[in-house]
Amino acid sequence: MADHGIARDQLRAFIERIERLEEEKKAIADDIKEVYAEAKGSGFDTKVMRQIVRIRKQDRNERAEQEAILDLYMHALGMADAGSQSEYDEAAE
Amino acid sequence: MADHGIARDQLRAFIERIERLEEEKKAIADDIKEVYAEAKGSGFDTKVMRQIVRIRKQDRNERAEQEAILDLYMHALGMADAGSQSEYDEAAE
Amino acid sequence: MADHGIARDQLRAFIERIERLEEEKKAIADDIKEVYAEAKGSGFDTKVMRQIVRIRKQDRNERAEQEAILDLYMHALGMADAGSQSEYDEAAE
Amino acid sequence: MADHGIARDQLRAFIERIERLEEEKKAIADDIKEVYAEAKGSGFDTKVMRQIVRIRKQDRNERAEQEAILDLYMHALGMADAGSQSEYDEAAE
DNA sequence: TCCCTGATAGCGTCGC
DNA sequence: GCGACGCTATCAGGGA
């Protein structure tokens, strides 16, 4: 039974951490809204702004995908890419 | 009561159309799987293939977004774009 | 080097087949959307409709599973099933 | 023309603030994912956890709504509510 | 106020 | 069999 108690506490802790993080996330989402509202107040068209944000994001993603596919090719060809091994070492694989 | 009967038949018809279409959709999804499987059988790396397909799609989307944002600017500036009214006429809007 | 050229063409063919199929899939997905939109225009609640579709699908899956189990038993008993009336008969509904 | 330059800078500033905030938002979303992953590693069922989180959120929303209604009555009766102990006290749970 | 679009979360699939 | 990724469906916010 003690185990259940422990598990319960652990679960509770996880849940609370998540809820705390979700609060933060929501706070930020609200901040974003505020910025759009402020921009609108300054005469900008939020629709256009959203599109700009979206397209810039796409650009970044595109670049990321390009890199990803390059890596993929390299591996497919049995060539590990030296350099850019940042953050994790795949040599072990 | 007759109304309910009519509505029921109408609803039934809609549901069946949807289910039929979903069957077709699934059939195509299966076809896609088959193609990947076949390619794999020919020695291709499906992961790479999926990436290629994805990136090509992104390219197309990017172009579409570019056009969309252009349109948006044009409208924001009060300039309807003459031409490119292909497929549907926005004049009515 | 010729090999690479061949592989390249083959790959290209696979990619194009996939892209063609994905287009078709998307077209059908759009058709489905249209049907929902039309139903909505006729006063139906699409949320409810989606639930109906989902439930009916589950039912079919359950039936399929039941049949699968039956088949399993039949084979375990050394009895091949003679046809099992393909696709099931909806007349009864 | 100077105006356009100013507007441009202003727009740029808004866009960058938004992008910065979206990065933060994403970072938090990733943190949440990590917590779920960690919980999973401790043997918890994340699907159940997500349900718990969702339900507790609903509960909070309901409580908030109840309070809102209460406030409404209070105001209708010309009685301002004195503070209403902001944010609710979780000690009782 | 309603509709539509975009964002998010859950599900299923694929690969390891 | 497990874990990760992509896709789909649902929900919420913004605009008309």
mmCIF file of C-alpha atoms (C1' of nucleotides) in Angstrom:
data_model
loop_
_atom_site.group_PDB
_atom_site.id
_atom_site.type_symbol
_atom_site.label_atom_id
_atom_site.label_comp_id
_atom_site.label_asym_id
_atom_site.label_seq_id
_atom_site.Cartn_x
_atom_site.Cartn_y
_atom_site.Cartn_z
ATOM 1 C CA MET A 1 0.000 0.000 0.000
ATOM 2 C CA ALA A 2 2.865 2.307 0.773
ATOM 3 C CA ASP A 3 3.872 1.931 -2.836
ATOM 4 C CA HIS A 4 0.600 3.272 -3.990
ATOM 5 C CA GLY A 5 1.123 6.226 -1.735
ATOM 6 C CA ILE A 6 4.532 6.860 -3.227
ATOM 7 C CA ALA A 7 3.284 6.479 -6.757
ATOM 8 C CA ARG A 8 0.452 8.794 -5.915
ATOM 9 C CA ASP A 9 2.793 11.474 -4.670
ATOM 10 C CA GLN A 10 5.019 11.043 -7.673
ATOM 11 C CA LEU A 11 2.084 11.313 -10.024
ATOM 12 C CA ARG A 12 0.857 14.354 -8.186
ATOM 13 C CA ALA A 13 4.248 15.970 -8.576
ATOM 14 C CA PHE A 14 4.325 15.284 -12.310
ATOM 15 C CA ILE A 15 0.824 16.632 -12.768
ATOM 16 C CA GLU A 16 1.634 19.764 -10.876
ATOM 17 C CA ARG A 17 4.785 20.387 -12.833
ATOM 18 C CA ILE A 18 2.826 20.029 -16.030
ATOM 19 C CA GLU A 19 0.089 22.328 -14.861
ATOM 20 C CA ARG A 20 2.614 24.923 -13.838
ATOM 21 C CA LEU A 21 4.247 24.769 -17.245
ATOM 22 C CA GLU A 22 0.922 25.012 -18.998
ATOM 23 C CA GLU A 23 0.145 28.141 -17.039
ATOM 24 C CA GLU A 24 3.400 29.642 -18.217
ATOM 25 C CA LYS A 25 2.650 28.626 -21.744
ATOM 26 C CA LYS A 26 -0.728 30.268 -21.600
ATOM 27 C CA ALA A 27 0.790 33.434 -20.153
ATOM 28 C CA ILE A 28 3.120 33.645 -23.112
ATOM 29 C CA ALA A 29 0.324 32.995 -25.558
ATOM 30 C CA ASP A 30 -1.498 35.896 -23.975
ATOM 31 C CA ASP A 31 1.571 38.077 -24.332
ATOM 32 C CA ILE A 32 1.655 37.282 -28.018
ATOM 33 C CA LYS A 33 -1.949 38.297 -28.341
ATOM 34 C CA GLU A 34 -1.182 41.542 -26.619
ATOM 35 C CA VAL A 35 1.605 42.300 -29.050
ATOM 36 C CA TYR A 36 -0.707 41.712 -31.985
ATOM 37 C CA ALA A 37 -3.309 43.942 -30.359
ATOM 38 C CA GLU A 38 -0.758 46.660 -29.812
ATOM 39 C CA ALA A 39 0.435 46.405 -33.387
ATOM 40 C CA LYS A 40 -3.141 46.636 -34.561
ATOM 41 C CA GLY A 41 -3.508 49.751 -32.446
ATOM 42 C CA SER A 42 -0.541 51.170 -34.318
ATOM 43 C CA GLY A 43 -2.335 50.656 -37.577
ATOM 44 C CA PHE A 44 -0.813 47.393 -38.740
ATOM 45 C CA ASP A 45 -2.816 44.665 -40.364
ATOM 46 C CA THR A 46 -2.524 41.655 -38.079
ATOM 47 C CA LYS A 47 -3.453 39.256 -40.827
ATOM 48 C CA VAL A 48 -0.478 40.370 -42.827
ATOM 49 C CA MET A 49 1.696 40.197 -39.733
ATOM 50 C CA ARG A 50 0.641 36.656 -38.994
ATOM 51 C CA GLN A 51 1.457 35.702 -42.544
ATOM 52 C CA ILE A 52 4.885 37.253 -42.254
ATOM 53 C CA VAL A 53 5.579 35.377 -39.047
ATOM 54 C CA ARG A 54 4.381 32.167 -40.623
ATOM 55 C CA ILE A 55 6.445 32.542 -43.769
ATOM 56 C CA ARG A 56 9.586 33.386 -41.835
ATOM 57 C CA LYS A 57 9.023 30.284 -39.784
ATOM 58 C CA GLN A 58 8.638 28.268 -42.957
ATOM 59 C CA ASP A 59 11.923 29.612 -44.200
ATOM 60 C CA ARG A 60 13.626 28.427 -41.058
ATOM 61 C CA ASN A 61 11.982 25.038 -41.306
ATOM 62 C CA GLU A 62 12.979 24.749 -44.918
ATOM 63 C CA ARG A 63 16.596 25.387 -44.026
ATOM 64 C CA ALA A 64 16.381 22.844 -41.230
ATOM 65 C CA GLU A 65 14.929 20.256 -43.609
ATOM 66 C CA GLN A 66 17.629 20.931 -46.144
ATOM 67 C CA GLU A 67 20.219 20.200 -43.510
ATOM 68 C CA ALA A 68 18.353 17.154 -42.342
ATOM 69 C CA ILE A 69 18.174 15.703 -45.807
ATOM 70 C CA LEU A 70 21.829 16.375 -46.351
ATOM 71 C CA ASP A 71 22.639 14.453 -43.193
ATOM 72 C CA LEU A 72 20.382 11.700 -44.368
ATOM 73 C CA TYR A 73 22.157 11.434 -47.685
ATOM 74 C CA MET A 74 25.507 11.410 -45.956
ATOM 75 C CA HIS A 75 24.455 8.529 -43.787
ATOM 76 C CA ALA A 76 22.870 6.713 -46.690
ATOM 77 C CA LEU A 77 26.205 6.970 -48.447
ATOM 78 C CA GLY A 78 28.009 5.723 -45.359
ATOM 79 C CA MET A 79 29.727 9.024 -44.797
ATOM 80 C CA ALA A 80 29.443 10.460 -41.362
ATOM 81 C CA ASP A 81 29.615 14.196 -41.606
ATOM 82 C CA ALA A 82 32.557 15.461 -39.636
ATOM 83 C CA GLY A 83 31.759 18.670 -37.890
ATOM 84 C CA SER A 84 28.274 19.695 -36.896
ATOM 85 C CA GLN A 85 28.208 16.727 -34.543
ATOM 86 C CA SER A 86 26.977 19.204 -32.043
ATOM 87 C CA GLU A 87 24.892 18.019 -29.149
ATOM 88 C CA TYR A 88 25.065 14.329 -29.717
ATOM 89 C CA ASP A 89 27.580 11.948 -31.105
ATOM 90 C CA GLU A 90 26.227 9.456 -33.572
ATOM 91 C CA ALA A 91 29.519 7.658 -33.993
ATOM 92 C CA ALA A 92 28.370 4.960 -31.597
ATOM 93 C CA GLU A 93 25.397 3.987 -33.735
ATOM 94 C CA MET B 1 -42.876 13.530 -38.357
ATOM 95 C CA ALA B 2 -42.456 13.300 -42.085
ATOM 96 C CA ASP B 3 -39.808 15.948 -41.752
ATOM 97 C CA HIS B 4 -37.817 13.816 -39.453
ATOM 98 C CA GLY B 5 -38.032 11.033 -41.966
ATOM 99 C CA ILE B 6 -36.770 13.291 -44.696
ATOM 100 C CA ALA B 7 -33.978 14.655 -42.564
ATOM 101 C CA ARG B 8 -33.071 11.127 -41.637
ATOM 102 C CA ASP B 9 -32.792 10.075 -45.245
ATOM 103 C CA GLN B 10 -30.796 13.143 -46.079
ATOM 104 C CA LEU B 11 -28.439 12.551 -43.191
ATOM 105 C CA ARG B 12 -28.086 8.937 -44.207
ATOM 106 C CA ALA B 13 -27.166 10.011 -47.695
ATOM 107 C CA PHE B 14 -24.523 12.423 -46.457
ATOM 108 C CA ILE B 15 -23.047 9.820 -44.142
ATOM 109 C CA GLU B 16 -22.867 7.271 -46.897
ATOM 110 C CA ARG B 17 -21.213 9.683 -49.290
ATOM 111 C CA ILE B 18 -18.628 10.440 -46.648
ATOM 112 C CA GLU B 19 -18.013 6.804 -45.881
ATOM 113 C CA ARG B 20 -17.601 6.044 -49.540
ATOM 114 C CA LEU B 21 -15.071 8.826 -49.921
ATOM 115 C CA GLU B 22 -13.183 7.703 -46.856
ATOM 116 C CA GLU B 23 -12.910 4.240 -48.313
ATOM 117 C CA GLU B 24 -11.408 5.704 -51.444
ATOM 118 C CA LYS B 25 -9.050 7.780 -49.388
ATOM 119 C CA LYS B 26 -7.893 4.763 -47.489
ATOM 120 C CA ALA B 27 -7.392 2.820 -50.697
ATOM 121 C CA ILE B 28 -5.085 5.529 -51.961
ATOM 122 C CA ALA B 29 -3.206 5.679 -48.683
ATOM 123 C CA ASP B 30 -2.636 1.954 -49.070
ATOM 124 C CA ASP B 31 -1.391 2.476 -52.606
ATOM 125 C CA ILE B 32 1.125 4.970 -51.307
ATOM 126 C CA LYS B 33 2.336 2.459 -48.771
ATOM 127 C CA GLU B 34 2.749 -0.079 -51.518
ATOM 128 C CA VAL B 35 4.864 2.267 -53.565
ATOM 129 C CA TYR B 36 7.137 2.884 -50.604
ATOM 130 C CA ALA B 37 7.379 -0.837 -50.018
ATOM 131 C CA GLU B 38 8.229 -1.428 -53.645
ATOM 132 C CA ALA B 39 10.878 1.280 -53.575
ATOM 133 C CA LYS B 40 12.319 -0.256 -50.461
ATOM 134 C CA GLY B 41 12.428 -3.579 -52.293
ATOM 135 C CA SER B 42 14.463 -1.841 -54.985
ATOM 136 C CA GLY B 43 16.994 -0.774 -52.409
ATOM 137 C CA PHE B 44 15.899 2.758 -51.705
ATOM 138 C CA ASP B 45 15.868 4.241 -48.258
ATOM 139 C CA THR B 46 12.263 5.116 -47.544
ATOM 140 C CA LYS B 47 13.218 7.566 -44.858
ATOM 141 C CA VAL B 48 15.151 9.587 -47.374
ATOM 142 C CA MET B 49 12.318 9.275 -49.837
ATOM 143 C CA ARG B 50 9.807 10.555 -47.325
ATOM 144 C CA GLN B 51 12.055 13.489 -46.627
ATOM 145 C CA ILE B 52 12.321 14.292 -50.311
ATOM 146 C CA VAL B 53 8.580 14.182 -50.726
ATOM 147 C CA ARG B 54 8.142 16.387 -47.695
ATOM 148 C CA ILE B 55 10.660 18.960 -48.770
ATOM 149 C CA ARG B 56 9.253 19.181 -52.271
ATOM 150 C CA LYS B 57 5.865 19.744 -50.732
ATOM 151 C CA GLN B 58 7.299 22.485 -48.541
ATOM 152 C CA ASP B 59 8.703 24.170 -51.604
ATOM 153 C CA ARG B 60 5.281 24.202 -53.162
ATOM 154 C CA ASN B 61 3.712 25.531 -49.988
ATOM 155 C CA GLU B 62 6.334 28.198 -49.705
ATOM 156 C CA ARG B 63 5.556 29.426 -53.182
ATOM 157 C CA ALA B 64 1.862 29.409 -52.381
ATOM 158 C CA GLU B 65 2.471 31.429 -49.224
ATOM 159 C CA GLN B 66 4.594 33.896 -51.122
ATOM 160 C CA GLU B 67 1.740 34.462 -53.511
ATOM 161 C CA ALA B 68 -0.715 34.692 -50.668
ATOM 162 C CA ILE B 69 1.269 37.331 -48.888
ATOM 163 C CA LEU B 70 1.659 39.278 -52.097
ATOM 164 C CA ASP B 71 -2.100 39.254 -52.528
ATOM 165 C CA LEU B 72 -2.443 40.332 -48.944
ATOM 166 C CA TYR B 73 -0.151 43.285 -49.439
ATOM 167 C CA MET B 74 -1.963 44.269 -52.579
ATOM 168 C CA HIS B 75 -5.254 44.298 -50.766
ATOM 169 C CA ALA B 76 -3.755 46.082 -47.791
ATOM 170 C CA LEU B 77 -2.617 48.780 -50.206
ATOM 171 C CA GLY B 78 -6.052 48.921 -51.788
ATOM 172 C CA MET B 79 -4.840 47.495 -55.049
ATOM 173 C CA ALA B 80 -6.775 44.580 -56.378
ATOM 174 C CA ASP B 81 -4.518 42.435 -58.458
ATOM 175 C CA ALA B 82 -5.743 42.324 -61.998
ATOM 176 C CA GLY B 83 -4.980 39.036 -63.636
ATOM 177 C CA SER B 84 -4.461 35.803 -61.771
ATOM 178 C CA GLN B 85 -8.175 35.699 -61.138
ATOM 179 C CA SER B 86 -7.971 32.166 -62.366
ATOM 180 C CA GLU B 87 -10.601 29.691 -61.374
ATOM 181 C CA TYR B 88 -12.862 31.993 -59.453
ATOM 182 C CA ASP B 89 -13.814 35.573 -59.670
ATOM 183 C CA GLU B 90 -13.272 37.550 -56.513
ATOM 184 C CA ALA B 91 -15.055 40.611 -57.811
ATOM 185 C CA ALA B 92 -18.214 39.471 -56.050
ATOM 186 C CA GLU B 93 -16.550 39.385 -52.668
ATOM 187 C CA MET C 1 28.082 5.894 -62.937
ATOM 188 C CA ALA C 2 25.412 4.648 -65.303
ATOM 189 C CA ASP C 3 23.942 2.849 -62.318
ATOM 190 C CA HIS C 4 23.502 6.064 -60.498
ATOM 191 C CA GLY C 5 21.671 7.426 -63.463
ATOM 192 C CA ILE C 6 19.337 4.465 -63.525
ATOM 193 C CA ALA C 7 18.789 4.602 -59.804
ATOM 194 C CA ARG C 8 18.107 8.270 -60.156
ATOM 195 C CA ASP C 9 15.441 7.737 -62.766
ATOM 196 C CA GLN C 10 13.898 4.959 -60.757
ATOM 197 C CA LEU C 11 13.826 7.092 -57.653
ATOM 198 C CA ARG C 12 12.330 9.919 -59.615
ATOM 199 C CA ALA C 13 9.605 7.635 -60.879
ATOM 200 C CA PHE C 14 8.776 6.425 -57.388
ATOM 201 C CA ILE C 15 8.653 9.964 -56.033
ATOM 202 C CA GLU C 16 6.370 11.071 -58.801
ATOM 203 C CA ARG C 17 4.026 8.157 -58.315
ATOM 204 C CA ILE C 18 3.821 9.000 -54.647
ATOM 205 C CA GLU C 19 3.212 12.659 -55.282
ATOM 206 C CA ARG C 20 0.501 11.849 -57.765
ATOM 207 C CA LEU C 21 -1.210 9.591 -55.265
ATOM 208 C CA GLU C 22 -0.939 12.172 -52.538
ATOM 209 C CA GLU C 23 -2.614 14.691 -54.768
ATOM 210 C CA GLU C 24 -5.465 12.299 -55.297
ATOM 211 C CA LYS C 25 -5.683 11.671 -51.613
ATOM 212 C CA LYS C 26 -5.870 15.366 -50.932
ATOM 213 C CA ALA C 27 -8.535 15.818 -53.568
ATOM 214 C CA ILE C 28 -10.671 13.236 -51.836
ATOM 215 C CA ALA C 29 -10.062 14.780 -48.446
ATOM 216 C CA ASP C 30 -11.302 18.031 -49.922
ATOM 217 C CA ASP C 31 -14.375 16.291 -51.281
ATOM 218 C CA ILE C 32 -15.109 15.026 -47.801
ATOM 219 C CA LYS C 33 -14.817 18.526 -46.431
ATOM 220 C CA GLU C 34 -17.233 19.700 -49.077
ATOM 221 C CA VAL C 35 -19.775 17.093 -48.136
ATOM 222 C CA TYR C 36 -19.588 18.149 -44.508
ATOM 223 C CA ALA C 37 -19.965 21.763 -45.576
ATOM 224 C CA GLU C 38 -22.979 20.880 -47.680
ATOM 225 C CA ALA C 39 -24.512 18.946 -44.812
ATOM 226 C CA LYS C 40 -23.920 21.907 -42.549
ATOM 227 C CA GLY C 41 -25.662 24.088 -45.089
ATOM 228 C CA SER C 42 -28.627 21.725 -44.823
ATOM 229 C CA GLY C 43 -28.739 22.324 -41.105
ATOM 230 C CA PHE C 44 -26.927 19.266 -39.815
ATOM 231 C CA ASP C 45 -24.461 19.417 -36.983
ATOM 232 C CA THR C 46 -21.170 18.289 -38.434
ATOM 233 C CA LYS C 47 -19.732 17.466 -35.036
ATOM 234 C CA VAL C 48 -22.466 14.938 -34.500
ATOM 235 C CA MET C 49 -22.012 13.643 -38.027
ATOM 236 C CA ARG C 50 -18.333 13.049 -37.405
ATOM 237 C CA GLN C 51 -19.211 11.100 -34.304
ATOM 238 C CA ILE C 52 -21.625 8.958 -36.243
ATOM 239 C CA VAL C 53 -19.023 8.227 -38.876
ATOM 240 C CA ARG C 54 -16.490 7.365 -36.202
ATOM 241 C CA ILE C 55 -18.822 5.064 -34.339
ATOM 242 C CA ARG C 56 -19.911 3.231 -37.463
ATOM 243 C CA LYS C 57 -16.272 2.743 -38.334
ATOM 244 C CA GLN C 58 -15.609 1.282 -34.905
ATOM 245 C CA ASP C 59 -18.525 -1.055 -35.357
ATOM 246 C CA ARG C 60 -17.103 -2.272 -38.634
ATOM 247 C CA ASN C 61 -13.714 -2.773 -37.040
ATOM 248 C CA GLU C 62 -15.275 -4.776 -34.256
ATOM 249 C CA ARG C 63 -17.137 -6.909 -36.720
ATOM 250 C CA ALA C 64 -13.945 -7.430 -38.653
ATOM 251 C CA GLU C 65 -12.175 -8.429 -35.491
ATOM 252 C CA GLN C 66 -14.904 -10.878 -34.624
ATOM 253 C CA GLU C 67 -14.569 -12.438 -38.038
ATOM 254 C CA ALA C 68 -10.817 -12.595 -37.657
ATOM 255 C CA ILE C 69 -11.169 -14.476 -34.405
ATOM 256 C CA LEU C 70 -13.653 -16.795 -36.003
ATOM 257 C CA ASP C 71 -11.248 -17.443 -38.869
ATOM 258 C CA LEU C 72 -8.554 -18.138 -36.353
ATOM 259 C CA TYR C 73 -10.671 -20.761 -34.650
ATOM 260 C CA MET C 74 -11.644 -22.292 -37.950
ATOM 261 C CA HIS C 75 -8.054 -22.659 -39.008
ATOM 262 C CA ALA C 76 -7.068 -23.975 -35.591
ATOM 263 C CA LEU C 77 -9.687 -26.626 -36.090
ATOM 264 C CA GLY C 78 -8.404 -27.366 -39.551
ATOM 265 C CA MET C 79 -11.509 -25.999 -41.211
ATOM 266 C CA ALA C 80 -10.955 -23.508 -43.993
ATOM 267 C CA ASP C 81 -13.765 -20.983 -44.209
ATOM 268 C CA ALA C 82 -15.570 -21.139 -47.517
ATOM 269 C CA GLY C 83 -15.690 -17.528 -48.709
ATOM 270 C CA SER C 84 -17.190 -15.708 -45.735
ATOM 271 C CA GLN C 85 -19.396 -13.545 -47.946
ATOM 272 C CA SER C 86 -17.042 -10.757 -48.779
ATOM 273 C CA GLU C 87 -17.548 -7.212 -47.594
ATOM 274 C CA TYR C 88 -20.594 -7.883 -45.445
ATOM 275 C CA ASP C 89 -24.162 -7.214 -46.317
ATOM 276 C CA GLU C 90 -25.508 -3.843 -45.301
ATOM 277 C CA ALA C 91 -29.076 -4.521 -46.327
ATOM 278 C CA ALA C 92 -30.004 -5.466 -42.799
ATOM 279 C CA GLU C 93 -28.444 -2.431 -41.149
ATOM 280 C CA MET D 1 8.913 58.154 -47.336
ATOM 281 C CA ALA D 2 10.417 58.622 -43.918
ATOM 282 C CA ASP D 3 7.119 57.367 -42.552
ATOM 283 C CA HIS D 4 7.473 54.127 -44.382
ATOM 284 C CA GLY D 5 10.878 53.750 -42.847
ATOM 285 C CA ILE D 6 9.502 54.308 -39.380
ATOM 286 C CA ALA D 7 6.591 51.993 -39.959
ATOM 287 C CA ARG D 8 9.000 49.434 -41.249
ATOM 288 C CA ASP D 9 11.120 49.584 -38.136
ATOM 289 C CA GLN D 10 8.081 49.426 -35.934
ATOM 290 C CA LEU D 11 6.734 46.449 -37.800
ATOM 291 C CA ARG D 12 10.087 44.769 -37.572
ATOM 292 C CA ALA D 13 10.132 45.313 -33.822
ATOM 293 C CA PHE D 14 6.664 43.814 -33.415
ATOM 294 C CA ILE D 15 7.559 40.818 -35.524
ATOM 295 C CA GLU D 16 10.691 40.183 -33.541
ATOM 296 C CA ARG D 17 8.906 40.436 -30.220
ATOM 297 C CA ILE D 18 6.376 37.929 -31.443
ATOM 298 C CA GLU D 19 9.017 35.558 -32.725
ATOM 299 C CA ARG D 20 10.875 35.779 -29.458
ATOM 300 C CA LEU D 21 7.740 34.959 -27.522
ATOM 301 C CA GLU D 22 6.904 32.075 -29.802
ATOM 302 C CA GLU D 23 10.326 30.630 -29.191
ATOM 303 C CA GLU D 24 9.704 30.780 -25.480
ATOM 304 C CA LYS D 25 6.348 29.184 -25.934
ATOM 305 C CA LYS D 26 7.875 26.367 -27.882
ATOM 306 C CA ALA D 27 10.556 25.888 -25.245
ATOM 307 C CA ILE D 28 7.881 25.425 -22.620
ATOM 308 C CA ALA D 29 5.922 23.065 -24.808
ATOM 309 C CA ASP D 30 9.079 21.013 -25.094
ATOM 310 C CA ASP D 31 9.498 21.065 -21.338
ATOM 311 C CA ILE D 32 6.011 19.681 -20.975
ATOM 312 C CA LYS D 33 6.840 16.909 -23.389
ATOM 313 C CA GLU D 34 9.882 16.100 -21.338
ATOM 314 C CA VAL D 35 7.891 15.855 -18.155
ATOM 315 C CA TYR D 36 5.501 13.434 -19.799
ATOM 316 C CA ALA D 37 8.451 11.435 -21.072
ATOM 317 C CA GLU D 38 9.951 11.340 -17.623
ATOM 318 C CA ALA D 39 6.662 10.266 -16.103
ATOM 319 C CA LYS D 40 6.411 7.550 -18.717
ATOM 320 C CA GLY D 41 9.881 6.414 -17.725
ATOM 321 C CA SER D 42 8.616 6.124 -14.169
ATOM 322 C CA GLY D 43 5.901 3.792 -15.345
ATOM 323 C CA PHE D 44 2.964 6.143 -15.609
ATOM 324 C CA ASP D 45 0.485 6.017 -18.445
ATOM 325 C CA THR D 46 0.750 9.362 -20.188
ATOM 326 C CA LYS D 47 -2.606 9.010 -21.837
ATOM 327 C CA VAL D 48 -4.245 8.773 -18.442
ATOM 328 C CA MET D 49 -2.145 11.659 -17.204
ATOM 329 C CA ARG D 50 -3.295 13.847 -20.055
ATOM 330 C CA GLN D 51 -6.868 13.033 -19.164
ATOM 331 C CA ILE D 52 -6.263 13.997 -15.561
ATOM 332 C CA VAL D 53 -4.751 17.285 -16.595
ATOM 333 C CA ARG D 54 -7.640 17.958 -18.918
ATOM 334 C CA ILE D 55 -10.275 17.149 -16.315
ATOM 335 C CA ARG D 56 -8.647 19.275 -13.646
ATOM 336 C CA LYS D 57 -8.549 22.124 -16.104
ATOM 337 C CA GLN D 58 -12.245 21.718 -16.787
ATOM 338 C CA ASP D 59 -12.899 21.737 -13.066
ATOM 339 C CA ARG D 60 -11.035 24.994 -12.732
ATOM 340 C CA ASN D 61 -12.965 26.478 -15.615
ATOM 341 C CA GLU D 62 -16.214 25.443 -14.006
ATOM 342 C CA ARG D 63 -15.202 26.972 -10.714
ATOM 343 C CA ALA D 64 -14.217 30.152 -12.512
ATOM 344 C CA GLU D 65 -17.574 30.213 -14.222
ATOM 345 C CA GLN D 66 -19.348 29.706 -10.924
ATOM 346 C CA GLU D 67 -17.459 32.630 -9.472
ATOM 347 C CA ALA D 68 -18.268 34.737 -12.504
ATOM 348 C CA ILE D 69 -21.939 34.036 -12.037
ATOM 349 C CA LEU D 70 -21.652 34.854 -8.377
ATOM 350 C CA ASP D 71 -19.960 38.154 -9.206
ATOM 351 C CA LEU D 72 -22.728 38.880 -11.623
ATOM 352 C CA TYR D 73 -25.342 38.413 -8.947
ATOM 353 C CA MET D 74 -23.360 40.496 -6.504
ATOM 354 C CA HIS D 75 -23.152 43.362 -8.914
ATOM 355 C CA ALA D 76 -26.795 43.032 -9.847
ATOM 356 C CA LEU D 77 -27.575 43.399 -6.169
ATOM 357 C CA GLY D 78 -25.306 46.414 -5.923
ATOM 358 C CA MET D 79 -22.833 44.594 -3.740
ATOM 359 C CA ALA D 80 -19.239 44.831 -4.893
ATOM 360 C CA ASP D 81 -17.290 41.746 -3.930
ATOM 361 C CA ALA D 82 -14.441 42.630 -1.631
ATOM 362 C CA GLY D 83 -11.458 40.879 -3.190
ATOM 363 C CA SER D 84 -12.746 37.358 -3.654
ATOM 364 C CA GLN D 85 -9.372 35.898 -2.630
ATOM 365 C CA SER D 86 -7.654 36.004 -5.963
ATOM 366 C CA GLU D 87 -6.717 32.868 -7.855
ATOM 367 C CA TYR D 88 -8.343 30.404 -5.493
ATOM 368 C CA ASP D 89 -6.688 28.523 -2.743
ATOM 369 C CA GLU D 90 -5.440 25.075 -3.635
ATOM 370 C CA ALA D 91 -4.471 24.119 -0.096
ATOM 371 C CA ALA D 92 -7.814 22.444 0.413
ATOM 372 C CA GLU D 93 -7.825 20.449 -2.822
ATOM 373 C "C1'" DT E 1 -22.868 36.913 -33.637
ATOM 374 C "C1'" DC E 2 -21.357 33.328 -36.852
ATOM 375 C "C1'" DC E 3 -17.849 31.432 -39.859
ATOM 376 C "C1'" DC E 4 -13.451 30.382 -41.044
ATOM 377 C "C1'" DT E 5 -8.753 29.812 -40.466
ATOM 378 C "C1'" DG E 6 -4.863 28.518 -37.708
ATOM 379 C "C1'" DA E 7 -3.020 26.201 -33.649
ATOM 380 C "C1'" DT E 8 -2.855 22.222 -30.791
ATOM 381 C "C1'" DA E 9 -3.390 17.695 -29.084
ATOM 382 C "C1'" DG E 10 -4.197 12.726 -29.971
ATOM 383 C "C1'" DC E 11 -3.802 8.727 -32.960
ATOM 384 C "C1'" DG E 12 -1.706 5.680 -35.985
ATOM 385 C "C1'" DT E 13 2.120 4.343 -38.571
ATOM 386 C "C1'" DC E 14 6.922 3.496 -39.649
ATOM 387 C "C1'" DG E 15 11.433 2.549 -38.506
ATOM 388 C "C1'" DC E 16 14.920 0.696 -35.254
ATOM 389 C "C1'" DG F 1 8.254 -4.030 -28.878
ATOM 390 C "C1'" DC F 2 9.255 0.683 -28.091
ATOM 391 C "C1'" DG F 3 9.982 5.278 -29.489
ATOM 392 C "C1'" DA F 4 9.634 9.007 -32.785
ATOM 393 C "C1'" DC F 5 7.381 11.332 -36.589
ATOM 394 C "C1'" DG F 6 3.737 12.754 -39.463
ATOM 395 C "C1'" DC F 7 -1.096 13.173 -40.228
ATOM 396 C "C1'" DT F 8 -5.650 14.011 -38.950
ATOM 397 C "C1'" DA F 9 -9.293 15.762 -36.335
ATOM 398 C "C1'" DT F 10 -10.720 18.771 -32.895
ATOM 399 C "C1'" DC F 11 -10.905 23.215 -30.566
ATOM 400 C "C1'" DA F 12 -10.297 28.113 -29.918
ATOM 401 C "C1'" DG F 13 -9.450 32.834 -31.474
ATOM 402 C "C1'" DG F 14 -9.876 36.421 -34.912
ATOM 403 C "C1'" DG F 15 -12.236 38.617 -38.580
ATOM 404 C "C1'" DA F 16 -16.357 39.913 -41.200
#
